[in-house]
PDB file of C-alpha atoms in Angstrom:
ATOM      1  CA  MET A   1       5.066  11.363  24.936  1.00 39.00           C
ATOM      2  CA  LYS A   2       6.012   8.186  26.658  1.00 40.00           C
ATOM      3  CA  ILE A   3       6.772   5.094  24.500  1.00 42.00           C
ATOM      4  CA  GLU A   4       5.476   1.995  26.054  1.00 42.00           C
ATOM      5  CA  PRO A   5       8.340  -1.079  25.651  1.00 44.00           C
ATOM      6  CA  VAL A   6       7.491  -4.102  24.344  1.00 44.00           C
ATOM      7  CA  GLY A   7       5.298  -6.427  26.094  1.00 44.00           C
ATOM      8  CA  GLU A   8       6.303  -9.490  28.062  1.00 45.00           C
ATOM      9  CA  GLN A   9       5.903 -11.758  25.206  1.00 50.00           C
ATOM     10  CA  LYS A  10       9.350 -12.889  23.619  1.00 53.00           C
ATOM     11  CA  THR A  11       9.934 -12.993  20.158  1.00 52.00           C
ATOM     12  CA  THR A  12      11.428 -16.338  18.448  1.00 63.00           C
ATOM     13  CA  ILE A  13      14.516 -14.596  17.076  1.00 79.00           C
ATOM     14  CA  GLN A  14      16.927 -13.238  19.590  1.00 87.00           C
ATOM     15  CA  VAL A  15      18.457 -10.398  17.358  1.00 88.00           C
ATOM     16  CA  ILE A  16      14.843  -9.077  16.584  1.00 91.00           C
ATOM     17  CA  GLU A  17      14.237  -8.888  20.439  1.00 91.00           C
ATOM     18  CA  ARG A  18      17.604  -6.878  20.975  1.00 93.00           C
ATOM     19  CA  MET A  19      16.979  -4.599  18.124  1.00 93.00           C
ATOM     20  CA  VAL A  20      13.447  -3.811  19.547  1.00 93.00           C
ATOM     21  CA  SER A  21      14.834  -3.181  22.936  1.00 94.00           C
ATOM     22  CA  LEU A  22      17.447  -0.577  21.630  1.00 95.00           C
ATOM     23  CA  LEU A  23      14.695   1.152  19.625  1.00 94.00           C
ATOM     24  CA  ASP A  24      12.586   1.467  22.767  1.00 93.00           C
ATOM     25  CA  ALA A  25      15.583   2.603  24.640  1.00 94.00           C
ATOM     26  CA  LEU A  26      16.073   5.296  21.914  1.00 94.00           C
ATOM     27  CA  ALA A  27      12.391   6.319  22.147  1.00 93.00           C
ATOM     28  CA  ARG A  28      12.644   7.140  25.748  1.00 93.00           C
ATOM     29  CA  TYR A  29      15.223   9.957  24.917  1.00 92.00           C
ATOM     30  CA  PRO A  30      14.412  13.215  22.956  1.00 90.00           C
ATOM     31  CA  ASP A  31      18.195  13.786  22.472  1.00 93.00           C
ATOM     32  CA  PRO A  32      20.717  11.662  20.875  1.00 94.00           C
ATOM     33  CA  VAL A  33      21.886   8.779  23.200  1.00 94.00           C
ATOM     34  CA  SER A  34      25.341   7.235  23.860  1.00 95.00           C
ATOM     35  CA  LEU A  35      26.324   3.771  23.445  1.00 94.00           C
ATOM     36  CA  LYS A  36      27.133   3.453  27.212  1.00 94.00           C
ATOM     37  CA  GLU A  37      23.520   4.539  28.197  1.00 95.00           C
ATOM     38  CA  LEU A  38      21.952   2.297  25.484  1.00 94.00           C
ATOM     39  CA  SER A  39      23.842  -0.652  26.517  1.00 94.00           C
ATOM     40  CA  LYS A  40      22.637  -0.095  30.244  1.00 93.00           C
ATOM     41  CA  GLU A  41      19.106   0.572  29.252  1.00 92.00           C
ATOM     42  CA  SER A  42      18.858  -2.406  26.851  1.00 93.00           C
ATOM     43  CA  GLY A  43      20.587  -4.459  29.297  1.00 93.00           C
ATOM     44  CA  LEU A  44      22.990  -5.404  26.254  1.00 94.00           C
ATOM     45  CA  HIS A  45      26.663  -5.954  26.395  1.00 94.00           C
ATOM     46  CA  PRO A  46      28.307  -2.595  24.393  1.00 94.00           C
ATOM     47  CA  SER A  47      29.800  -4.976  21.812  1.00 94.00           C
ATOM     48  CA  THR A  48      26.421  -6.399  21.093  1.00 94.00           C
ATOM     49  CA  ALA A  49      24.587  -3.152  21.214  1.00 94.00           C
ATOM     50  CA  HIS A  50      27.245  -1.485  19.061  1.00 94.00           C
ATOM     51  CA  ARG A  51      26.969  -4.103  16.314  1.00 94.00           C
ATOM     52  CA  ILE A  52      23.347  -4.152  16.168  1.00 95.00           C
ATOM     53  CA  LEU A  53      23.255  -0.315  15.956  1.00 94.00           C
ATOM     54  CA  ASN A  54      25.727  -0.377  13.292  1.00 94.00           C
ATOM     55  CA  ASP A  55      23.377  -2.499  11.181  1.00 94.00           C
ATOM     56  CA  MET A  56      20.327  -0.293  11.901  1.00 94.00           C
ATOM     57  CA  VAL A  57      22.437   2.914  10.966  1.00 95.00           C
ATOM     58  CA  LEU A  58      22.792   0.936   7.409  1.00 94.00           C
ATOM     59  CA  THR A  59      19.177   0.334   6.969  1.00 93.00           C
ATOM     60  CA  ARG A  60      18.291   4.237   8.455  1.00 94.00           C
ATOM     61  CA  PHE A  61      16.206   2.618  11.584  1.00 95.00           C
ATOM     62  CA  VAL A  62      18.944   4.697  13.492  1.00 96.00           C
ATOM     63  CA  ASP A  63      20.872   7.624  12.762  1.00 95.00           C
ATOM     64  CA  ARG A  64      24.508   8.015  14.060  1.00 94.00           C
ATOM     65  CA  ILE A  65      25.032  11.652  15.152  1.00 91.00           C
ATOM     66  CA  GLU A  66      28.471  11.568  16.078  1.00 85.00           C
ATOM     67  CA  PRO A  67      30.941   8.645  16.965  1.00 82.00           C
ATOM     68  CA  GLY A  68      28.852   7.035  20.049  1.00 84.00           C
ATOM     69  CA  THR A  69      25.767   8.834  20.172  1.00 94.00           C
ATOM     70  CA  TYR A  70      22.618   7.618  18.332  1.00 96.00           C
ATOM     71  CA  ARG A  71      18.938   8.483  17.555  1.00 96.00           C
ATOM     72  CA  LEU A  72      15.900   7.018  15.867  1.00 95.00           C
ATOM     73  CA  GLY A  73      16.144   7.299  12.104  1.00 94.00           C
ATOM     74  CA  MET A  74      14.128   8.673   9.433  1.00 92.00           C
ATOM     75  CA  ARG A  75      13.205   5.535   8.031  1.00 93.00           C
ATOM     76  CA  LEU A  76      10.958   4.825  10.916  1.00 92.00           C
ATOM     77  CA  LEU A  77       8.901   8.038  10.228  1.00 90.00           C
ATOM     78  CA  GLU A  78       8.578   6.944   6.469  1.00 89.00           C
ATOM     79  CA  LEU A  79       7.319   3.716   7.476  1.00 88.00           C
ATOM     80  CA  GLY A  80       5.087   4.950  10.005  1.00 84.00           C
ATOM     81  CA  ASN A  81       3.682   7.641   7.524  1.00 82.00           C
ATOM     82  CA  VAL A  82       2.888   4.898   5.304  1.00 81.00           C
ATOM     83  CA  VAL A  83       0.888   2.714   8.020  1.00 79.00           C
ATOM     84  CA  LYS A  84      -1.031   6.111   8.815  1.00 76.00           C
ATOM     85  CA  SER A  85      -1.923   6.640   5.366  1.00 76.00           C
ATOM     86  CA  ARG A  86      -3.315   2.845   4.848  1.00 76.00           C
ATOM     87  CA  LEU A  87      -5.024   3.078   8.089  1.00 73.00           C
ATOM     88  CA  SER A  88      -6.815   6.351   7.405  1.00 88.00           C
ATOM     89  CA  VAL A  89      -7.689   5.239   3.926  1.00 93.00           C
ATOM     90  CA  ARG A  90      -9.167   2.040   5.396  1.00 91.00           C
ATOM     91  CA  GLU A  91     -10.974   3.865   8.255  1.00 91.00           C
ATOM     92  CA  ALA A  92     -12.533   6.266   5.737  1.00 92.00           C
ATOM     93  CA  ALA A  93     -13.380   3.864   3.060  1.00 95.00           C
ATOM     94  CA  LEU A  94     -15.006   1.326   5.166  1.00 93.00           C
ATOM     95  CA  ASP A  95     -18.557   2.384   5.255  1.00 94.00           C
ATOM     96  CA  PHE A  96     -18.640   3.616   1.702  1.00 96.00           C
ATOM     97  CA  MET A  97     -17.074   0.140   0.606  1.00 95.00           C
ATOM     98  CA  ARG A  98     -20.124  -1.691   2.356  1.00 94.00           C
ATOM     99  CA  ALA A  99     -22.544   0.786   0.950  1.00 95.00           C
ATOM    100  CA  LEU A 100     -21.543   0.064  -2.581  1.00 96.00           C
ATOM    101  CA  HIS A 101     -21.267  -3.719  -1.990  1.00 94.00           C
ATOM    102  CA  LYS A 102     -25.008  -3.535  -0.807  1.00 93.00           C
ATOM    103  CA  LYS A 103     -25.916  -1.912  -3.910  1.00 94.00           C
ATOM    104  CA  THR A 104     -23.931  -3.774  -6.456  1.00 93.00           C
ATOM    105  CA  GLN A 105     -24.097  -7.285  -4.654  1.00 91.00           C
ATOM    106  CA  GLN A 106     -20.096  -7.584  -5.987  1.00 92.00           C
ATOM    107  CA  THR A 107     -16.827  -7.602  -4.383  1.00 92.00           C
ATOM    108  CA  ILE A 108     -15.857  -4.017  -3.431  1.00 95.00           C
ATOM    109  CA  ASN A 109     -11.757  -3.780  -3.163  1.00 95.00           C
ATOM    110  CA  LEU A 110      -9.736  -1.126  -1.559  1.00 96.00           C
ATOM    111  CA  SER A 111      -5.916  -1.444  -2.779  1.00 96.00           C
ATOM    112  CA  VAL A 112      -2.614   0.623  -2.589  1.00 96.00           C
ATOM    113  CA  ARG A 113       0.469   0.732  -4.748  1.00 96.00           C
ATOM    114  CA  GLN A 114       3.746  -1.079  -3.158  1.00 94.00           C
ATOM    115  CA  GLY A 115       6.346  -0.924  -5.853  1.00 95.00           C
ATOM    116  CA  ASP A 116       5.510  -2.855  -8.922  1.00 96.00           C
ATOM    117  CA  GLU A 117       2.525  -4.254  -7.608  1.00 96.00           C
ATOM    118  CA  ILE A 118      -0.831  -3.297  -5.817  1.00 96.00           C
ATOM    119  CA  VAL A 119      -1.798  -4.665  -2.283  1.00 94.00           C
ATOM    120  CA  TYR A 120      -5.473  -5.685  -1.234  1.00 93.00           C
ATOM    121  CA  ILE A 121      -5.713  -3.703   1.969  1.00 93.00           C
ATOM    122  CA  ASP A 122      -9.612  -4.247   2.607  1.00 92.00           C
ATOM    123  CA  ARG A 123     -12.733  -5.849   0.910  1.00 91.00           C
ATOM    124  CA  ALA A 124     -16.403  -5.701   1.335  1.00 88.00           C
ATOM    125  CA  PHE A 125     -17.979  -9.069  -0.309  1.00 80.00           C
ATOM    126  CA  SER A 126     -20.550 -11.553   0.539  1.00 71.00           C
ATOM    127  CA  GLU A 127     -20.482 -15.556  -0.225  1.00 59.00           C
ATOM    128  CA  ARG A 128     -23.342 -15.082  -2.516  1.00 57.00           C
ATOM    129  CA  SER A 129     -21.506 -13.040  -4.974  1.00 47.00           C
ATOM    130  CA  GLY A 130     -20.898 -15.788  -7.051  1.00 47.00           C
ATOM    131  CA  MET A 131     -17.218 -15.074  -7.956  1.00 43.00           C
ATOM    132  CA  GLN A 132     -15.207 -17.858  -6.797  1.00 39.00           C
ATOM    133  CA  VAL A 133     -11.768 -16.206  -7.685  1.00 39.00           C
ATOM    134  CA  VAL A 134     -10.944 -13.314  -5.492  1.00 45.00           C
ATOM    135  CA  ARG A 135      -7.866 -11.954  -4.271  1.00 52.00           C
ATOM    136  CA  ALA A 136      -7.324 -12.357  -0.345  1.00 65.00           C
ATOM    137  CA  ILE A 137      -6.854  -9.059   1.890  1.00 79.00           C
ATOM    138  CA  GLY A 138      -2.786  -8.776   1.832  1.00 84.00           C
ATOM    139  CA  GLY A 139      -2.921 -10.533  -1.843  1.00 88.00           C
ATOM    140  CA  ARG A 140      -0.795  -8.848  -4.645  1.00 91.00           C
ATOM    141  CA  GLY A 141      -1.264  -8.106  -8.378  1.00 94.00           C
ATOM    142  CA  PRO A 142       0.820  -6.507 -11.283  1.00 96.00           C
ATOM    143  CA  LEU A 143       0.269  -2.982 -11.985  1.00 98.00           C
ATOM    144  CA  HIS A 144      -0.240  -3.244 -15.496  1.00 97.00           C
ATOM    145  CA  LEU A 145      -3.057  -6.245 -15.299  1.00 97.00           C
ATOM    146  CA  THR A 146      -5.213  -4.694 -12.525  1.00 97.00           C
ATOM    147  CA  SER A 147      -7.384  -1.741 -12.801  1.00 97.00           C
ATOM    148  CA  THR A 148      -6.202   0.076  -9.630  1.00 98.00           C
ATOM    149  CA  GLY A 149      -2.693  -0.561 -10.739  1.00 98.00           C
ATOM    150  CA  LYS A 150      -3.452   0.884 -14.105  1.00 98.00           C
ATOM    151  CA  LEU A 151      -4.662   4.214 -12.148  1.00 98.00           C
ATOM    152  CA  PHE A 152      -1.307   4.128 -10.346  1.00 98.00           C
ATOM    153  CA  LEU A 153       0.742   3.816 -13.687  1.00 98.00           C
ATOM    154  CA  SER A 154      -1.579   6.559 -15.165  1.00 98.00           C
ATOM    155  CA  VAL A 155       0.077   9.140 -12.746  1.00 97.00           C
ATOM    156  CA  ASP A 156       3.478   8.170 -13.634  1.00 97.00           C
ATOM    157  CA  GLU A 157       5.957  10.075 -16.141  1.00 97.00           C
ATOM    158  CA  PRO A 158       6.499   8.357 -19.358  1.00 97.00           C
ATOM    159  CA  LYS A 159      10.134   7.573 -18.262  1.00 97.00           C
ATOM    160  CA  ALA A 160       8.827   5.828 -15.271  1.00 97.00           C
ATOM    161  CA  ILE A 161       6.328   3.728 -16.977  1.00 98.00           C
ATOM    162  CA  ARG A 162       9.014   2.652 -19.556  1.00 97.00           C
ATOM    163  CA  ALA A 163      11.249   1.657 -16.655  1.00 97.00           C
ATOM    164  CA  TYR A 164       8.521  -0.479 -15.203  1.00 97.00           C
ATOM    165  CA  ALA A 165       7.950  -2.285 -18.352  1.00 97.00           C
ATOM    166  CA  THR A 166      11.797  -2.933 -18.679  1.00 97.00           C
ATOM    167  CA  ARG A 167      11.893  -4.173 -14.936  1.00 96.00           C
ATOM    168  CA  THR A 168       8.734  -6.361 -15.068  1.00 96.00           C
ATOM    169  CA  GLY A 169       9.081  -7.543 -18.854  1.00 96.00           C
ATOM    170  CA  LEU A 170       5.163  -6.893 -18.811  1.00 97.00           C
ATOM    171  CA  ALA A 171       4.301 -10.474 -17.983  1.00 94.00           C
ATOM    172  CA  GLY A 172       0.983 -11.895 -18.705  1.00 93.00           C
ATOM    173  CA  HIS A 173      -1.405 -14.268 -16.940  1.00 91.00           C
ATOM    174  CA  ASN A 174      -3.576 -15.175 -19.916  1.00 94.00           C
ATOM    175  CA  LYS A 175      -4.283 -14.035 -23.795  1.00 95.00           C
ATOM    176  CA  ASN A 176      -6.152 -11.082 -22.668  1.00 95.00           C
ATOM    177  CA  SER A 177      -3.226  -9.675 -20.549  1.00 95.00           C
ATOM    178  CA  ILE A 178      -1.264  -6.517 -21.557  1.00 96.00           C
ATOM    179  CA  THR A 179       2.270  -7.316 -22.316  1.00 96.00           C
ATOM    180  CA  ASP A 180       3.718  -4.668 -24.777  1.00 96.00           C
ATOM    181  CA  LEU A 181       4.354  -1.418 -23.766  1.00 97.00           C
ATOM    182  CA  PRO A 182       2.632   0.404 -26.860  1.00 97.00           C
ATOM    183  CA  ARG A 183      -0.415  -1.199 -26.031  1.00 97.00           C
ATOM    184  CA  LEU A 184      -0.071  -0.213 -22.172  1.00 97.00           C
ATOM    185  CA  GLU A 185       0.647   3.297 -23.015  1.00 98.00           C
ATOM    186  CA  ARG A 186      -2.628   3.567 -25.132  1.00 97.00           C
ATOM    187  CA  GLU A 187      -4.483   1.946 -22.137  1.00 98.00           C
ATOM    188  CA  LEU A 188      -2.936   4.541 -19.645  1.00 98.00           C
ATOM    189  CA  SER A 189      -3.919   7.337 -22.082  1.00 98.00           C
ATOM    190  CA  LEU A 190      -7.443   6.241 -21.924  1.00 97.00           C
ATOM    191  CA  VAL A 191      -7.293   5.966 -18.077  1.00 98.00           C
ATOM    192  CA  ARG A 192      -6.394   9.669 -17.801  1.00 97.00           C
ATOM    193  CA  ALA A 193      -9.100  10.771 -20.058  1.00 97.00           C
ATOM    194  CA  ARG A 194     -11.740   8.852 -18.422  1.00 96.00           C
ATOM    195  CA  GLY A 195     -10.781   9.003 -15.029  1.00 95.00           C
ATOM    196  CA  TYR A 196     -11.254   5.404 -14.199  1.00 97.00           C
ATOM    197  CA  ALA A 197      -9.586   2.246 -15.088  1.00 98.00           C
ATOM    198  CA  ARG A 198     -10.572  -1.487 -16.155  1.00 97.00           C
ATOM    199  CA  ASP A 199      -9.505  -4.860 -15.964  1.00 96.00           C
ATOM    200  CA  ASN A 200     -10.910  -7.015 -19.152  1.00 95.00           C
ATOM    201  CA  GLU A 201     -10.110 -10.570 -17.597  1.00 95.00           C
ATOM    202  CA  GLU A 202      -6.292  -9.371 -18.052  1.00 95.00           C
ATOM    203  CA  LEU A 203      -5.220 -10.802 -14.746  1.00 94.00           C
ATOM    204  CA  GLU A 204      -7.982 -13.651 -14.428  1.00 93.00           C
ATOM    205  CA  LEU A 205     -10.158 -15.202 -16.873  1.00 94.00           C
ATOM    206  CA  GLY A 206     -13.703 -14.817 -16.084  1.00 94.00           C
ATOM    207  CA  VAL A 207     -13.405 -11.763 -13.708  1.00 94.00           C
ATOM    208  CA  ARG A 208     -13.571  -8.040 -14.970  1.00 95.00           C
ATOM    209  CA  CYS A 209     -13.026  -5.013 -12.693  1.00 96.00           C
ATOM    210  CA  MET A 210     -13.325  -1.129 -12.741  1.00 97.00           C
ATOM    211  CA  ALA A 211     -11.620   1.047 -10.508  1.00 98.00           C
ATOM    212  CA  ALA A 212     -11.385   4.775  -9.507  1.00 98.00           C
ATOM    213  CA  GLY A 213      -8.702   6.773  -7.720  1.00 98.00           C
ATOM    214  CA  ILE A 214      -8.935   7.738  -4.101  1.00 98.00           C
ATOM    215  CA  ARG A 215      -6.818  11.018  -3.171  1.00 96.00           C
ATOM    216  CA  ASP A 216      -5.714  12.881  -0.138  1.00 92.00           C
ATOM    217  CA  ASP A 217      -5.671  16.168   1.144  1.00 89.00           C
ATOM    218  CA  GLY A 218      -2.619  16.928  -0.993  1.00 90.00           C
ATOM    219  CA  GLY A 219      -4.267  15.634  -4.204  1.00 94.00           C
ATOM    220  CA  LYS A 220      -2.017  12.356  -4.088  1.00 95.00           C
ATOM    221  CA  LEU A 221      -3.382   9.369  -5.467  1.00 97.00           C
ATOM    222  CA  VAL A 222      -3.246   7.195  -2.438  1.00 96.00           C
ATOM    223  CA  ALA A 223      -5.473   4.059  -3.225  1.00 97.00           C
ATOM    224  CA  GLY A 224      -7.875   2.658  -5.536  1.00 98.00           C
ATOM    225  CA  LEU A 225     -11.368   1.387  -5.028  1.00 98.00           C
ATOM    226  CA  SER A 226     -12.606  -1.464  -7.381  1.00 97.00           C
ATOM    227  CA  ILE A 227     -15.562  -3.487  -8.292  1.00 96.00           C
ATOM    228  CA  SER A 228     -14.629  -6.996  -9.064  1.00 93.00           C
ATOM    229  CA  ALA A 229     -17.363  -9.315 -10.804  1.00 93.00           C
ATOM    230  CA  PRO A 230     -17.945 -12.332 -13.075  1.00 93.00           C
ATOM    231  CA  ALA A 231     -17.138 -11.050 -16.386  1.00 93.00           C
ATOM    232  CA  ASP A 232     -20.714 -11.305 -17.781  1.00 91.00           C
ATOM    233  CA  ARG A 233     -22.307  -9.808 -14.581  1.00 91.00           C
ATOM    234  CA  LEU A 234     -20.286  -6.579 -14.255  1.00 92.00           C
ATOM    235  CA  GLN A 235     -22.741  -3.723 -15.253  1.00 93.00           C
ATOM    236  CA  GLU A 236     -21.887  -0.424 -16.977  1.00 93.00           C
ATOM    237  CA  ASP A 237     -24.234   1.539 -14.705  1.00 93.00           C
ATOM    238  CA  TRP A 238     -22.180   0.876 -11.362  1.00 96.00           C
ATOM    239  CA  LEU A 239     -19.437   2.802 -12.818  1.00 96.00           C
ATOM    240  CA  ASP A 240     -21.116   6.300 -11.510  1.00 96.00           C
ATOM    241  CA  ASP A 241     -21.674   4.836  -8.166  1.00 97.00           C
ATOM    242  CA  LEU A 242     -18.071   3.627  -8.301  1.00 98.00           C
ATOM    243  CA  VAL A 243     -16.651   6.988  -9.122  1.00 97.00           C
ATOM    244  CA  ASN A 244     -19.047   8.899  -6.830  1.00 97.00           C
ATOM    245  CA  THR A 245     -17.923   6.654  -3.744  1.00 98.00           C
ATOM    246  CA  ALA A 246     -14.257   6.993  -4.577  1.00 98.00           C
ATOM    247  CA  ASN A 247     -14.785  10.710  -4.695  1.00 97.00           C
ATOM    248  CA  GLN A 248     -16.587  10.402  -1.122  1.00 97.00           C
ATOM    249  CA  ILE A 249     -13.782   8.692   0.277  1.00 96.00           C
ATOM    250  CA  SER A 250     -11.422  11.324  -1.189  1.00 96.00           C
ATOM    251  CA  ALA A 251     -13.669  14.217   0.241  1.00 94.00           C
ATOM    252  CA  THR A 252     -13.443  12.233   3.745  1.00 93.00           C
ATOM    253  CA  LEU A 253      -9.638  12.418   3.525  1.00 92.00           C
ATOM    254  CA  GLY A 254      -9.677  16.164   2.706  1.00 89.00           C
ATOM    255  CA  TYR A 255      -9.466  16.050  -0.942  1.00 91.00           C
ATOM    256  CA  MET A 256     -11.055  19.172  -2.917  1.00 88.00           C
ATOM    257  CA  PRO A 257     -10.777  19.043  -6.677  1.00 85.00           C
ATOM    258  CA  ALA A 258      -9.538  22.037  -8.452  1.00 77.00           C
ATOM    259  CA  ALA A 259     -12.357  24.275  -9.890  1.00 66.00           C
ATOM    260  CA  ASP A 260     -12.697  24.239 -13.523  1.00 58.00           C
TER     261      ASP A 260
END
């Protein structure tokens, strides 16, 4: 497969431009490439190419096979798989999210986990929803204070949950926030038993959310679908629609629940 080089536009940081030129050069070769050849392909002085390659080896963007030869590193594959999974989830979810928004007239969020936070990667909403406080696409929220975040914590091992609590200190945003481990563990037990999660004004006063999980063809929880609404407007009869919509998106991704 031919790899197209970076376009004519220049980056504002020279070292990034040089790094990309080396990655492009590596991508043109199926086998490990010598420093001499990479220097020639990229137009960089050998000492400059060597210095940048060493840094990329440390960060796993490049693998050093033997002294003086290099190939693209596994971290690129890992990051590529992350991008692929998010794009496919977004593509699979979009029409379903629009339909759920049309039915509820409330904000529908698609979120994924990134470390100790969730990241909002898509949203279906209208200006008439009446909710002024909303998280922008690309916005983040703590796992223990968000409905989707609780979904991801609920599939963690107890040891990992305790480690999360230690790392974050379970910081709260308001009087409703869960800030102690025993209460969080009880909440996560409910999430596992119910198959969905709630945020009862724990992240933002006046806003309640409910979330259901989206799984891929391997059964892995890859995203959460949630409804956000003013606290006095969230309706319990939306829950079945939410869960069914999340299940439909999971089915589109190839997930098949185990037979009872």
